[in-house]
JSON list of C-alpha atoms in Angstrom, two decimals:
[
{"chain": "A", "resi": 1, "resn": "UNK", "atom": "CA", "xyz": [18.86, -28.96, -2.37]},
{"chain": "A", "resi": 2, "resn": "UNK", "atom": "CA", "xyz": [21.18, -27.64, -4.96]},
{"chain": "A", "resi": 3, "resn": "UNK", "atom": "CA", "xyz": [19.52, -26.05, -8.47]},
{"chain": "A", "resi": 4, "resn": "UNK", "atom": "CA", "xyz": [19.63, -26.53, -11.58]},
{"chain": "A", "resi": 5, "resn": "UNK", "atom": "CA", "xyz": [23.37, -25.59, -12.89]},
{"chain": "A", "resi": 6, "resn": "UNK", "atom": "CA", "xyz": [24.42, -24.43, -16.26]},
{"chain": "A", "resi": 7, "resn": "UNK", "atom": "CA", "xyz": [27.32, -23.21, -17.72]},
{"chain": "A", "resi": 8, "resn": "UNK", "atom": "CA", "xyz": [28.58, -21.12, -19.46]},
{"chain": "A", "resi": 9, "resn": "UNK", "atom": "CA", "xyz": [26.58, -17.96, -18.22]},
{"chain": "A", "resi": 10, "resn": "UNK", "atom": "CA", "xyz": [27.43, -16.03, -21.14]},
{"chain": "A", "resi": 11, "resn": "UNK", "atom": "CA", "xyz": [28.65, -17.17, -24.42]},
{"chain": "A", "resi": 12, "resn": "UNK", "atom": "CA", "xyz": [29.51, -14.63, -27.49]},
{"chain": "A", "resi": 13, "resn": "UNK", "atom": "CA", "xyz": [30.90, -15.91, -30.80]},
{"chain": "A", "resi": 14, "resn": "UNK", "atom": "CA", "xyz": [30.74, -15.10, -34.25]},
{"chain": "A", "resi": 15, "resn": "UNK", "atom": "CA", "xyz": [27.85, -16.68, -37.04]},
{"chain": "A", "resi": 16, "resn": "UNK", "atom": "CA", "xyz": [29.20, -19.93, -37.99]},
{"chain": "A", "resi": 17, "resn": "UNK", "atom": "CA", "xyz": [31.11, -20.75, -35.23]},
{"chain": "A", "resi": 18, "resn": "UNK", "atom": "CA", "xyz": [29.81, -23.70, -33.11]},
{"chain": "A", "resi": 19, "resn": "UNK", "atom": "CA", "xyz": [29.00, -23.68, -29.21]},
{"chain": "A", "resi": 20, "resn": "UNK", "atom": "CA", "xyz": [27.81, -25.99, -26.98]},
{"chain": "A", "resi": 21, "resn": "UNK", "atom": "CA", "xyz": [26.16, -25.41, -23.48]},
{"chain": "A", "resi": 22, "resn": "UNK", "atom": "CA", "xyz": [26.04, -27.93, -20.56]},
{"chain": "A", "resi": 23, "resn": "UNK", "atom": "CA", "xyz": [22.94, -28.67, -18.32]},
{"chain": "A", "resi": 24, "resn": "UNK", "atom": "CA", "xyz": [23.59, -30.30, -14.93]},
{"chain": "A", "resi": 25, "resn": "UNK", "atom": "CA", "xyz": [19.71, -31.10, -13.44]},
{"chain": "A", "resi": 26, "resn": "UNK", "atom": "CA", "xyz": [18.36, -31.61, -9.78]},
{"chain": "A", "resi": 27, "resn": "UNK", "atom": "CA", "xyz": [19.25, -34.58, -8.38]},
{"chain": "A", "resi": 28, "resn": "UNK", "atom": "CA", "xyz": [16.77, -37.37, -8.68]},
{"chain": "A", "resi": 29, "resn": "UNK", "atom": "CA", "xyz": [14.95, -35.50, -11.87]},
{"chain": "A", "resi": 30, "resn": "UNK", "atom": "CA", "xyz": [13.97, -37.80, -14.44]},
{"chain": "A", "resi": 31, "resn": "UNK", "atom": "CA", "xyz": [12.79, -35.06, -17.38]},
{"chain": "A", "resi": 32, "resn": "UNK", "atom": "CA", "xyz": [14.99, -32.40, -18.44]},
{"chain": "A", "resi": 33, "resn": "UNK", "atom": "CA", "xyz": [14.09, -29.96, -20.91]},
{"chain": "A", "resi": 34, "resn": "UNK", "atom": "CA", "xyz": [15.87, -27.20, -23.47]},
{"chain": "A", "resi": 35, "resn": "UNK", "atom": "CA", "xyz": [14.73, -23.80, -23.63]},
{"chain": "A", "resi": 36, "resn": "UNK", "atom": "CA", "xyz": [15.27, -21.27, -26.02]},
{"chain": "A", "resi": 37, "resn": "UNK", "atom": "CA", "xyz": [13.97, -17.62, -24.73]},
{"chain": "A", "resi": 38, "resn": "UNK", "atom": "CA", "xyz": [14.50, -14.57, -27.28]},
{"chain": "A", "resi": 39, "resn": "UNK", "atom": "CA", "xyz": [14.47, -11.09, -25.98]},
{"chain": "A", "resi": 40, "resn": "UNK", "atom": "CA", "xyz": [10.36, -9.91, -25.24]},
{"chain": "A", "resi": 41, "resn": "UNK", "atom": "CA", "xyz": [9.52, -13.92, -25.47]},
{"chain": "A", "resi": 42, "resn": "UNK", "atom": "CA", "xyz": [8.22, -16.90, -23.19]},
{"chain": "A", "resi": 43, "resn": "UNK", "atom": "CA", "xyz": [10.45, -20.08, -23.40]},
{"chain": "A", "resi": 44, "resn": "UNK", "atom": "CA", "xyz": [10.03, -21.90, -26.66]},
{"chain": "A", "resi": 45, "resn": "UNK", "atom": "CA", "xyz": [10.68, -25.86, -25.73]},
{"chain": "A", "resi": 46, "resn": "UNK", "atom": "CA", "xyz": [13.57, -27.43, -27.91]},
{"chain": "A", "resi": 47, "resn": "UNK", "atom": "CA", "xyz": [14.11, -30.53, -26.07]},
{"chain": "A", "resi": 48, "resn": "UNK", "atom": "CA", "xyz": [12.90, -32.46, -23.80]},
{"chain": "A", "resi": 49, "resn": "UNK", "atom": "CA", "xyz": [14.76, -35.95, -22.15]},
{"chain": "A", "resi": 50, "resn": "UNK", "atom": "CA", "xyz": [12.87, -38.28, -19.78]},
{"chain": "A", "resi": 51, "resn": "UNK", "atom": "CA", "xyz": [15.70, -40.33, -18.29]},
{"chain": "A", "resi": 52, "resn": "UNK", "atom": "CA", "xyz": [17.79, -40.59, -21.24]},
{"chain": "A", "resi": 53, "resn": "UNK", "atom": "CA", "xyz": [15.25, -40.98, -24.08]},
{"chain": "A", "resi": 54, "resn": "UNK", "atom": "CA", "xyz": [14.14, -38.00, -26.13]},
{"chain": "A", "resi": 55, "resn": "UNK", "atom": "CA", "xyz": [10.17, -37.13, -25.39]},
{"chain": "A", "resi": 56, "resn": "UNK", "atom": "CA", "xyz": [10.10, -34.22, -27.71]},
{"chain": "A", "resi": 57, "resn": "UNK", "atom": "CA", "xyz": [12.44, -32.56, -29.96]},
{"chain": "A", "resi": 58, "resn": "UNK", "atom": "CA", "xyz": [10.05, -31.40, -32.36]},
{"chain": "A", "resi": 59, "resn": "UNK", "atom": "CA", "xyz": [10.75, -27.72, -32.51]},
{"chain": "A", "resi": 60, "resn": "UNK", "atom": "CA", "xyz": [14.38, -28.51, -32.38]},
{"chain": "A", "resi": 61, "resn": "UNK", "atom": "CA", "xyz": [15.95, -27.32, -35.77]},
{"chain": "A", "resi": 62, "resn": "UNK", "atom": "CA", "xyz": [17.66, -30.46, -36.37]},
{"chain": "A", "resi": 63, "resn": "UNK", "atom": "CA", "xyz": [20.05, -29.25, -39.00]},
{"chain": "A", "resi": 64, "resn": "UNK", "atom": "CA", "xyz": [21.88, -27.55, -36.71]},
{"chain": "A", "resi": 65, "resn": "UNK", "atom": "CA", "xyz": [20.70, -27.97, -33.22]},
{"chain": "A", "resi": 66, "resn": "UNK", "atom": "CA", "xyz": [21.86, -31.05, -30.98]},
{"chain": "A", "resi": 67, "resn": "UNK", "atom": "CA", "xyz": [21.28, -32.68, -27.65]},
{"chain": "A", "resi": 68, "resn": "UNK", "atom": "CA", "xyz": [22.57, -35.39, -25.91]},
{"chain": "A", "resi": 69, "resn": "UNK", "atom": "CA", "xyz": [21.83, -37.05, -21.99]},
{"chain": "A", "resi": 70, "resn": "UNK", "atom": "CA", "xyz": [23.72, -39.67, -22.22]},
{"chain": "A", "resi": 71, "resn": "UNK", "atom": "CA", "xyz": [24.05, -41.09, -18.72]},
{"chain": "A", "resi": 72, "resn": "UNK", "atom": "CA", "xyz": [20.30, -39.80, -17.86]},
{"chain": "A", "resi": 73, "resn": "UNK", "atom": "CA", "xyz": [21.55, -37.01, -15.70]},
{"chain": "A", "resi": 74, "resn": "UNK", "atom": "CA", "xyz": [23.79, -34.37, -17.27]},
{"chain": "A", "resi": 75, "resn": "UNK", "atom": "CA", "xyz": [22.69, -32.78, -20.48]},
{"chain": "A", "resi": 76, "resn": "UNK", "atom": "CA", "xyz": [24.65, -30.78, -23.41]},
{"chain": "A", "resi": 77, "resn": "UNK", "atom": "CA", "xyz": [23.43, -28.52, -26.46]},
{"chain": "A", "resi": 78, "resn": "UNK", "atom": "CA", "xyz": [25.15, -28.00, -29.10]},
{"chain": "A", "resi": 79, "resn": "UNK", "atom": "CA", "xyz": [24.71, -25.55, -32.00]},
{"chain": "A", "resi": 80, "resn": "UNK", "atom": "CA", "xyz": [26.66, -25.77, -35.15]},
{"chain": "A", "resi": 81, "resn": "UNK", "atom": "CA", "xyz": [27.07, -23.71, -36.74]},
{"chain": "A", "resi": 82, "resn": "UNK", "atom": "CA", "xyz": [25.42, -20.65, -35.17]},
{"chain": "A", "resi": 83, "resn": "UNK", "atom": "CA", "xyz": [23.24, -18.07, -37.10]},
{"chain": "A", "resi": 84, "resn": "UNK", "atom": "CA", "xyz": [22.45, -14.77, -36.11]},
{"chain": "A", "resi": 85, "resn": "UNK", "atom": "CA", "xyz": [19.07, -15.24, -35.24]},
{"chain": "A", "resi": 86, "resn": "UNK", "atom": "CA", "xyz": [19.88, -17.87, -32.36]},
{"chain": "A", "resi": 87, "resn": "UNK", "atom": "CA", "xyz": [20.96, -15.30, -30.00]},
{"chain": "A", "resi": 88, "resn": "UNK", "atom": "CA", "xyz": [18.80, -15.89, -27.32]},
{"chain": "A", "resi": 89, "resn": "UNK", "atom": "CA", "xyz": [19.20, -17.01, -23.54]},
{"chain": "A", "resi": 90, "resn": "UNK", "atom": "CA", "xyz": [19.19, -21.00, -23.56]},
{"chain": "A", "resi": 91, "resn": "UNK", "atom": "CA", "xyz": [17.01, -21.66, -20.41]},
{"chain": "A", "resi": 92, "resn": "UNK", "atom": "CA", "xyz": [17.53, -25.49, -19.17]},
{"chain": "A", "resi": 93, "resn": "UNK", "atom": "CA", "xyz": [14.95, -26.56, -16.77]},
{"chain": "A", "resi": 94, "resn": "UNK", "atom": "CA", "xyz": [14.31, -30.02, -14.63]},
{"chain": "A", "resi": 95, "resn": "UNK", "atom": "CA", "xyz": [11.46, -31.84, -13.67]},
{"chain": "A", "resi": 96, "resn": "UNK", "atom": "CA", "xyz": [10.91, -34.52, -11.16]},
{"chain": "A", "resi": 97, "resn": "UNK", "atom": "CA", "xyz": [8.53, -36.53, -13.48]},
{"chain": "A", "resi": 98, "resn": "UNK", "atom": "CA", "xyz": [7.12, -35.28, -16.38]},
{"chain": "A", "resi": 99, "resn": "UNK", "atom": "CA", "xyz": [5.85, -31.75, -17.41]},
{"chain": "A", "resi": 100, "resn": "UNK", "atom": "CA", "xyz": [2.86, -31.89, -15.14]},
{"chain": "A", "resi": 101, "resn": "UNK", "atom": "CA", "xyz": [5.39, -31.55, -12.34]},
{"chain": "A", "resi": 102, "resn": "UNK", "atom": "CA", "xyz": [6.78, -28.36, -11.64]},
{"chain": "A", "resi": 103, "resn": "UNK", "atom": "CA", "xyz": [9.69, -27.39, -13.51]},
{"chain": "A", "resi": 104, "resn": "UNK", "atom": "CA", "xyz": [12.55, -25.74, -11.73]},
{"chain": "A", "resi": 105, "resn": "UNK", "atom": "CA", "xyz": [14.97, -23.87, -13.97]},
{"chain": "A", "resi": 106, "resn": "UNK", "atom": "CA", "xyz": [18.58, -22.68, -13.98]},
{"chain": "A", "resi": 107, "resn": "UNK", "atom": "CA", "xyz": [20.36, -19.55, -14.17]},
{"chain": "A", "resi": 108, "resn": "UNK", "atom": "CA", "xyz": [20.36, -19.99, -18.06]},
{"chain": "A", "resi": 109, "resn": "UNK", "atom": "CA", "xyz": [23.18, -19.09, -20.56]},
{"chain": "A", "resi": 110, "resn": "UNK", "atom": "CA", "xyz": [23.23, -15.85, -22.93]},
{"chain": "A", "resi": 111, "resn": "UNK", "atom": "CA", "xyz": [24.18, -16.21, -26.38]},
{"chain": "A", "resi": 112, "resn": "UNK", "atom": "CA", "xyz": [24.95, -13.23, -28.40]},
{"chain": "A", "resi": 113, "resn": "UNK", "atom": "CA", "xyz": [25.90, -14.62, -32.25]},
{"chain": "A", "resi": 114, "resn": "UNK", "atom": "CA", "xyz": [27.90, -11.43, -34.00]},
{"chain": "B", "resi": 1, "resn": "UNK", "atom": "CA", "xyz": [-1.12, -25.54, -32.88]},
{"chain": "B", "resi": 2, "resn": "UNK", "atom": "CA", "xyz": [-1.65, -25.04, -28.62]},
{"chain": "B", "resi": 3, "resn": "UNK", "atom": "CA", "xyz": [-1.49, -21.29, -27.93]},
{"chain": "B", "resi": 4, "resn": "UNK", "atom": "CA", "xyz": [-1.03, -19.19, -25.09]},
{"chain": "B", "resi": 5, "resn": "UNK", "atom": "CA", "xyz": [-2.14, -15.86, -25.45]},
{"chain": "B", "resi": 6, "resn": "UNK", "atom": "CA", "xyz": [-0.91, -13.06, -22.96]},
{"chain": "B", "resi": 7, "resn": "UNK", "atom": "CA", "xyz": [-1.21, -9.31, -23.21]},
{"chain": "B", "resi": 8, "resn": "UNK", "atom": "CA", "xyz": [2.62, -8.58, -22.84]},
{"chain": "B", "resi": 9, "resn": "UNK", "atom": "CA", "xyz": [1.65, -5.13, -21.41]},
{"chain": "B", "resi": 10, "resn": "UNK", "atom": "CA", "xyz": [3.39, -3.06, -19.73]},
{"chain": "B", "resi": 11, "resn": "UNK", "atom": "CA", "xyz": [0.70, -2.91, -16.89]},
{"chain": "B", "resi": 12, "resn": "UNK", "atom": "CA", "xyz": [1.23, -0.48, -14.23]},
{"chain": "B", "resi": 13, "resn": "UNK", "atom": "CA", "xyz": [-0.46, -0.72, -10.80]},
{"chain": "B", "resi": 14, "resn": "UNK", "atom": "CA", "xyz": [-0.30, 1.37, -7.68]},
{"chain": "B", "resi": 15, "resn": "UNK", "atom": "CA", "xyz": [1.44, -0.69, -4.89]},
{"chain": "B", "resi": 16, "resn": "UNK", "atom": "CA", "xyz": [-1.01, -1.73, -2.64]},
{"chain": "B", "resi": 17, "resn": "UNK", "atom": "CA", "xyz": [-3.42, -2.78, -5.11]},
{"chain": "B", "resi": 18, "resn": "UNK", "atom": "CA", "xyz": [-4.34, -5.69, -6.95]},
{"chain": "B", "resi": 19, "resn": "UNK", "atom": "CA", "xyz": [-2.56, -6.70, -9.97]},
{"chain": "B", "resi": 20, "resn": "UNK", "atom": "CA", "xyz": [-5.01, -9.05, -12.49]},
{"chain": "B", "resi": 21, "resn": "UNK", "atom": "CA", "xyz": [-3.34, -10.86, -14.93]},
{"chain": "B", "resi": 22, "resn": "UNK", "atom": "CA", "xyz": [-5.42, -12.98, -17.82]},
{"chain": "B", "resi": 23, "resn": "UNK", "atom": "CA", "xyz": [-3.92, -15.39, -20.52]},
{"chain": "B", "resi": 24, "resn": "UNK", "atom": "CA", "xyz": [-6.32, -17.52, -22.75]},
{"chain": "B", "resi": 25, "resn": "UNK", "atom": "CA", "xyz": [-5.71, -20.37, -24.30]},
{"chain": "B", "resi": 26, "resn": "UNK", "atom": "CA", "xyz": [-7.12, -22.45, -27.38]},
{"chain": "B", "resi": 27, "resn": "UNK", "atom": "CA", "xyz": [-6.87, -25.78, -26.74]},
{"chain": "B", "resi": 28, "resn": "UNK", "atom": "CA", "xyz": [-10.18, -27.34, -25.05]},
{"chain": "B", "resi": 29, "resn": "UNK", "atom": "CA", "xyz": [-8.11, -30.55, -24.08]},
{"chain": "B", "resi": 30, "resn": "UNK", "atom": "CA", "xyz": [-5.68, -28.13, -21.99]},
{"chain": "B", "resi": 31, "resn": "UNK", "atom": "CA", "xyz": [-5.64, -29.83, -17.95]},
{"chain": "B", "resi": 32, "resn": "UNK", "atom": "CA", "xyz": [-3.02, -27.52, -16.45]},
{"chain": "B", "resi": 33, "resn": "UNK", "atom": "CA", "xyz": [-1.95, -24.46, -16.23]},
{"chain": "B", "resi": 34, "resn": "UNK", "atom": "CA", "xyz": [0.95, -22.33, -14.60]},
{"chain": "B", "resi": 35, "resn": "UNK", "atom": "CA", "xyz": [2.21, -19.09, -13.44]},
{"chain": "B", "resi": 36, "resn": "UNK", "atom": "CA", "xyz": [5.52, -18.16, -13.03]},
{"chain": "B", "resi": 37, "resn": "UNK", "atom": "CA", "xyz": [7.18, -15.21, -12.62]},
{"chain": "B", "resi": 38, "resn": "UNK", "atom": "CA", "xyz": [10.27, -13.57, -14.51]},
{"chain": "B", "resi": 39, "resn": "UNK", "atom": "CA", "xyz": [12.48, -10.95, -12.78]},
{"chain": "B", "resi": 40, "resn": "UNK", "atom": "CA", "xyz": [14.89, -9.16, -15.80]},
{"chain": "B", "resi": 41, "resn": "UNK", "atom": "CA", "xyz": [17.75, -11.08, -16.61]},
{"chain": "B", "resi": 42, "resn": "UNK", "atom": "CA", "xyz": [16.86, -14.46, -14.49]},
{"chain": "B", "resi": 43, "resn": "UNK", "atom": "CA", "xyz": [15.06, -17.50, -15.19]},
{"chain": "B", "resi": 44, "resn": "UNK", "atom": "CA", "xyz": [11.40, -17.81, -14.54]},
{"chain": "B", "resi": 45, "resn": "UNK", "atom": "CA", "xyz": [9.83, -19.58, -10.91]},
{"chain": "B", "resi": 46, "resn": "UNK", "atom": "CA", "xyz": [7.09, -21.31, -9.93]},
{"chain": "B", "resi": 47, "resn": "UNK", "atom": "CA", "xyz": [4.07, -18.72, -8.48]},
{"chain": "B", "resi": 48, "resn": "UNK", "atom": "CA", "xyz": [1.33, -21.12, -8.78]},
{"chain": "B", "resi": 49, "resn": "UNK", "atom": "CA", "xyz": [0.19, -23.86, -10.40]},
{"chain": "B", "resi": 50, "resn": "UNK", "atom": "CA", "xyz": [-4.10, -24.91, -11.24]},
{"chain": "B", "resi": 51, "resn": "UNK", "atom": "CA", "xyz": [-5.49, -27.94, -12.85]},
{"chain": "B", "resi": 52, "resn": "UNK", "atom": "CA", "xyz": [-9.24, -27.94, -11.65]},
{"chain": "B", "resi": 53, "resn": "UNK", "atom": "CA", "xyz": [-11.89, -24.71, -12.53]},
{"chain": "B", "resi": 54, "resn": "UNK", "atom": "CA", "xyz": [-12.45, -22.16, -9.77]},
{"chain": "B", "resi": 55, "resn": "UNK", "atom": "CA", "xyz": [-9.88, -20.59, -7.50]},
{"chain": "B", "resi": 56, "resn": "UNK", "atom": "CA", "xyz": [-6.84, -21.49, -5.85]},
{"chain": "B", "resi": 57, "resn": "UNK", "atom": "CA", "xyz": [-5.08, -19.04, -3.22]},
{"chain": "B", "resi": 58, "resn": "UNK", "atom": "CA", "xyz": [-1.56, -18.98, -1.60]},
{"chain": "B", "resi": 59, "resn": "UNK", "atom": "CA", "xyz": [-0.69, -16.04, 0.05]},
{"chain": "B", "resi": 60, "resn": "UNK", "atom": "CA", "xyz": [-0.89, -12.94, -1.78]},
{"chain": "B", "resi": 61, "resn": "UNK", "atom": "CA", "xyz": [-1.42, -14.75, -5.02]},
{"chain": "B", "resi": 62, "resn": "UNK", "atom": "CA", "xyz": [-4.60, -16.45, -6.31]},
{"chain": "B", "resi": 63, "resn": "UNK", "atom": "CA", "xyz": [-5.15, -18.49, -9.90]},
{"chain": "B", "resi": 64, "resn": "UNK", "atom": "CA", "xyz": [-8.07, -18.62, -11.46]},
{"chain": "B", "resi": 65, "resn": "UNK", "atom": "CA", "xyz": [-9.54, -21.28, -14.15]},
{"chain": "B", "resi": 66, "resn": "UNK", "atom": "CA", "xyz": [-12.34, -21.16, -16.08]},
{"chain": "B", "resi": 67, "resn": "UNK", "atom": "CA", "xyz": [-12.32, -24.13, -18.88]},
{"chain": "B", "resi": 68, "resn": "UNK", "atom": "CA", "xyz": [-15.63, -23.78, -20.36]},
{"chain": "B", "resi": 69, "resn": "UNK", "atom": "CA", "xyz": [-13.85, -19.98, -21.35]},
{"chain": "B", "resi": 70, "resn": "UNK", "atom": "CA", "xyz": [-10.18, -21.04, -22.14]},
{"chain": "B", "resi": 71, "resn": "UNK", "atom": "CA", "xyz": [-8.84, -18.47, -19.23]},
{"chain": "B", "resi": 72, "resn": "UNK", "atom": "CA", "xyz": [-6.31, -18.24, -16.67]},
{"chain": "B", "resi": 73, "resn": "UNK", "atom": "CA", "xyz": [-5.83, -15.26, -14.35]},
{"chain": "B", "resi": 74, "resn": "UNK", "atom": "CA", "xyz": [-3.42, -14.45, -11.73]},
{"chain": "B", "resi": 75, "resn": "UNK", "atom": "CA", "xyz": [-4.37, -12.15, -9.25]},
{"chain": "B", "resi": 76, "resn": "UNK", "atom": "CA", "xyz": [-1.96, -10.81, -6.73]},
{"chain": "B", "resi": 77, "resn": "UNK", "atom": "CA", "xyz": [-3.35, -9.07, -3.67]},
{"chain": "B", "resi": 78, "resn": "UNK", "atom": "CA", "xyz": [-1.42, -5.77, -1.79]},
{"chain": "B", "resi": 79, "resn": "UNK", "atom": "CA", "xyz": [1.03, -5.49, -4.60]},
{"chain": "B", "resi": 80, "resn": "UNK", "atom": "CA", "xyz": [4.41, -4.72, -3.41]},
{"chain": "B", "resi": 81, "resn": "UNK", "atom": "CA", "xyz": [7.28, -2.78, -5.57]},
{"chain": "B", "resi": 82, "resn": "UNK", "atom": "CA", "xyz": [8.89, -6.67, -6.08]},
{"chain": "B", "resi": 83, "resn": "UNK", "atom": "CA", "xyz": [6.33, -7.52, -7.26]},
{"chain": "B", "resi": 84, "resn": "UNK", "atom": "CA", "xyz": [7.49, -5.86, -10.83]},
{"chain": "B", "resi": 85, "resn": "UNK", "atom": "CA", "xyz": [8.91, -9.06, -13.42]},
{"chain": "B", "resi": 86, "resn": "UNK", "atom": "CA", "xyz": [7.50, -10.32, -16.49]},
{"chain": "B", "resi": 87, "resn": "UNK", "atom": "CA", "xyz": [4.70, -13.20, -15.31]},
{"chain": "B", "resi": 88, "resn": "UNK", "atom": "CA", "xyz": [4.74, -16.02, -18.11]},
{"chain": "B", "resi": 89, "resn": "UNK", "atom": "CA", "xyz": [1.63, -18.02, -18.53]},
{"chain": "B", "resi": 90, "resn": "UNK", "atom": "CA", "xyz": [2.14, -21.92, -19.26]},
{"chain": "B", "resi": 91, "resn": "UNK", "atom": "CA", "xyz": [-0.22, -25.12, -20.29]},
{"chain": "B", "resi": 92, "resn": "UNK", "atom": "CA", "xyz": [0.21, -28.42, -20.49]},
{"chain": "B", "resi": 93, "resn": "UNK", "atom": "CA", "xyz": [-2.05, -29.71, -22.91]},
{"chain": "B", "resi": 94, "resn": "UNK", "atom": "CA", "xyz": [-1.67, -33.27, -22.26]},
{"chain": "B", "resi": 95, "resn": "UNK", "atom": "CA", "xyz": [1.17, -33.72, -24.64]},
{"chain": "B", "resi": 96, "resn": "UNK", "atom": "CA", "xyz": [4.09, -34.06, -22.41]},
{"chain": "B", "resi": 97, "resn": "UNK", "atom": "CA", "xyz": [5.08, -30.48, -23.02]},
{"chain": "B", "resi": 98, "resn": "UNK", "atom": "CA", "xyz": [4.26, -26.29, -21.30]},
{"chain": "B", "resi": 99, "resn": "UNK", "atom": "CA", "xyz": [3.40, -23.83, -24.10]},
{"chain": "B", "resi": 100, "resn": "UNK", "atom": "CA", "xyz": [4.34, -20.50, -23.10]},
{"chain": "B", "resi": 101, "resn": "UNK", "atom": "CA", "xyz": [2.86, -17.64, -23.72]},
{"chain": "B", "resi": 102, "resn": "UNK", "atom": "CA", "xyz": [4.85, -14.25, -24.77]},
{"chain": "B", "resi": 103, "resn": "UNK", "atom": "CA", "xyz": [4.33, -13.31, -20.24]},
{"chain": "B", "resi": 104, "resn": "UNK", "atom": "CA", "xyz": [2.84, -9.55, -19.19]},
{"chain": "B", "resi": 105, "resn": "UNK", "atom": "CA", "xyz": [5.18, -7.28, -17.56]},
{"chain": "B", "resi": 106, "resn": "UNK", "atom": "CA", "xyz": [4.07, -5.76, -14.89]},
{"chain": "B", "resi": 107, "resn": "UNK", "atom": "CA", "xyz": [4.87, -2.65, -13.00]},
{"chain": "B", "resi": 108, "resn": "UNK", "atom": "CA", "xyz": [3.71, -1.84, -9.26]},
{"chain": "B", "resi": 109, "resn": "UNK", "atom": "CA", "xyz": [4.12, 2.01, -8.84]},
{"chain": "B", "resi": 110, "resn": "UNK", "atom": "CA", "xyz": [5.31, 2.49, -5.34]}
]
């Protein structure tokens, strides 16, 4: 059974710019969730989809954070623009359920904002 | 506010014998709980997972809940040098959602 995939792996631009990652789940996972993880920190949820409806985005800082599942499978995070403080490793993670089911998660993608 | 409280450590134990690790938590209405472990520079996995009080065992590893006390432990048995990563500490309060605490890094001194 293939993993969670994400891409890019590493990611380093300069404060302002924009980037966006891209979150491809386990197949047949209905919840998929957004991680952010700073250095010396557990995962702090940003998002999290079930299917293609948002169940929580509440610590998602909406004014320059976005997420999008359109099609209920694939999933993409965009920041815009980027401050210096979100350099952190985006962890995306999928679930077959909901969060009482385990969550498996991917390789994640390093940010570094400069 | 759900916390998860973990001593981030370091915690250094011989190899060969048992590693205890404790998070607390302060949410009464908390119904699951989970371990996972952290190696540096890749994404946390699944040790263990506990929803009922008392002890659970696989392998090496055993959980421990204690509701009435808002604590979770992870014991691991015959620790081994790869055993050393980061161990996160997660509930799901019953909101849809893990809180994670800040995970104890742990050393095994071969």
């Amino acid at each position: 059974e293939a993993g969670v995939a994400q891409s890019p792996r590493y990611k380093i631009i300069e404060k302002r710019q924009s980037v966006a990652f891209w979150c491809n789940p386990i197949s047949g996972h209905a919840t998929l969730y957004w991680y952010q993880q700073i250095l010396g920190q557990g995962p702090k949820l940003l998002i999290q989809f079930q299917n293609n409806g948002v169940v929580d985005d509440s610590q998602l800082p909406k004014d320059r954070f976005s997420a999008e599942r359109l099609k209920g499978v694939d999933s993409t995070l965009k920041i815009q623009p980027a401050k210096l403080e979100d350099s952190a490793v985006y962890l995306c993670a999928s679930s077959l359920v909901s969060s009482t089911d385990t969550q498996y998660f991917g390789p994640g993608t390093r940010l570094t904002v400069l | 506010q759900k916390e998860v409280e973990q001593n981030s450590g370091p915690l250094s134990v011989p190899e060969g014998a048992i590693a205890s690790l404790n998070c607390t938590y302060s949410d009464r209405g908390s119904q699951s709980f989970f371990w996972y472990r952290q190696y540096s520079g890749k994404s946390p996995e699944l040790i263990m997972f506990i929803y009922s009080n008392g002890d659970k065992e696989d392998g090496r590893f055993t959980a421990q809940l204690n509701k009435a006390s808002q604590y979770v432990s992870l014991l691991i048995r015959d620790s081994q040098p790869s055993d050393s990563a980061t161990y996160l500490c997660a509930g799901n309060f019953g909101n849809e959602k893990l809180t994670f605490g800040t995970g104890t890094r742990l050393t095994i001194i071969p």
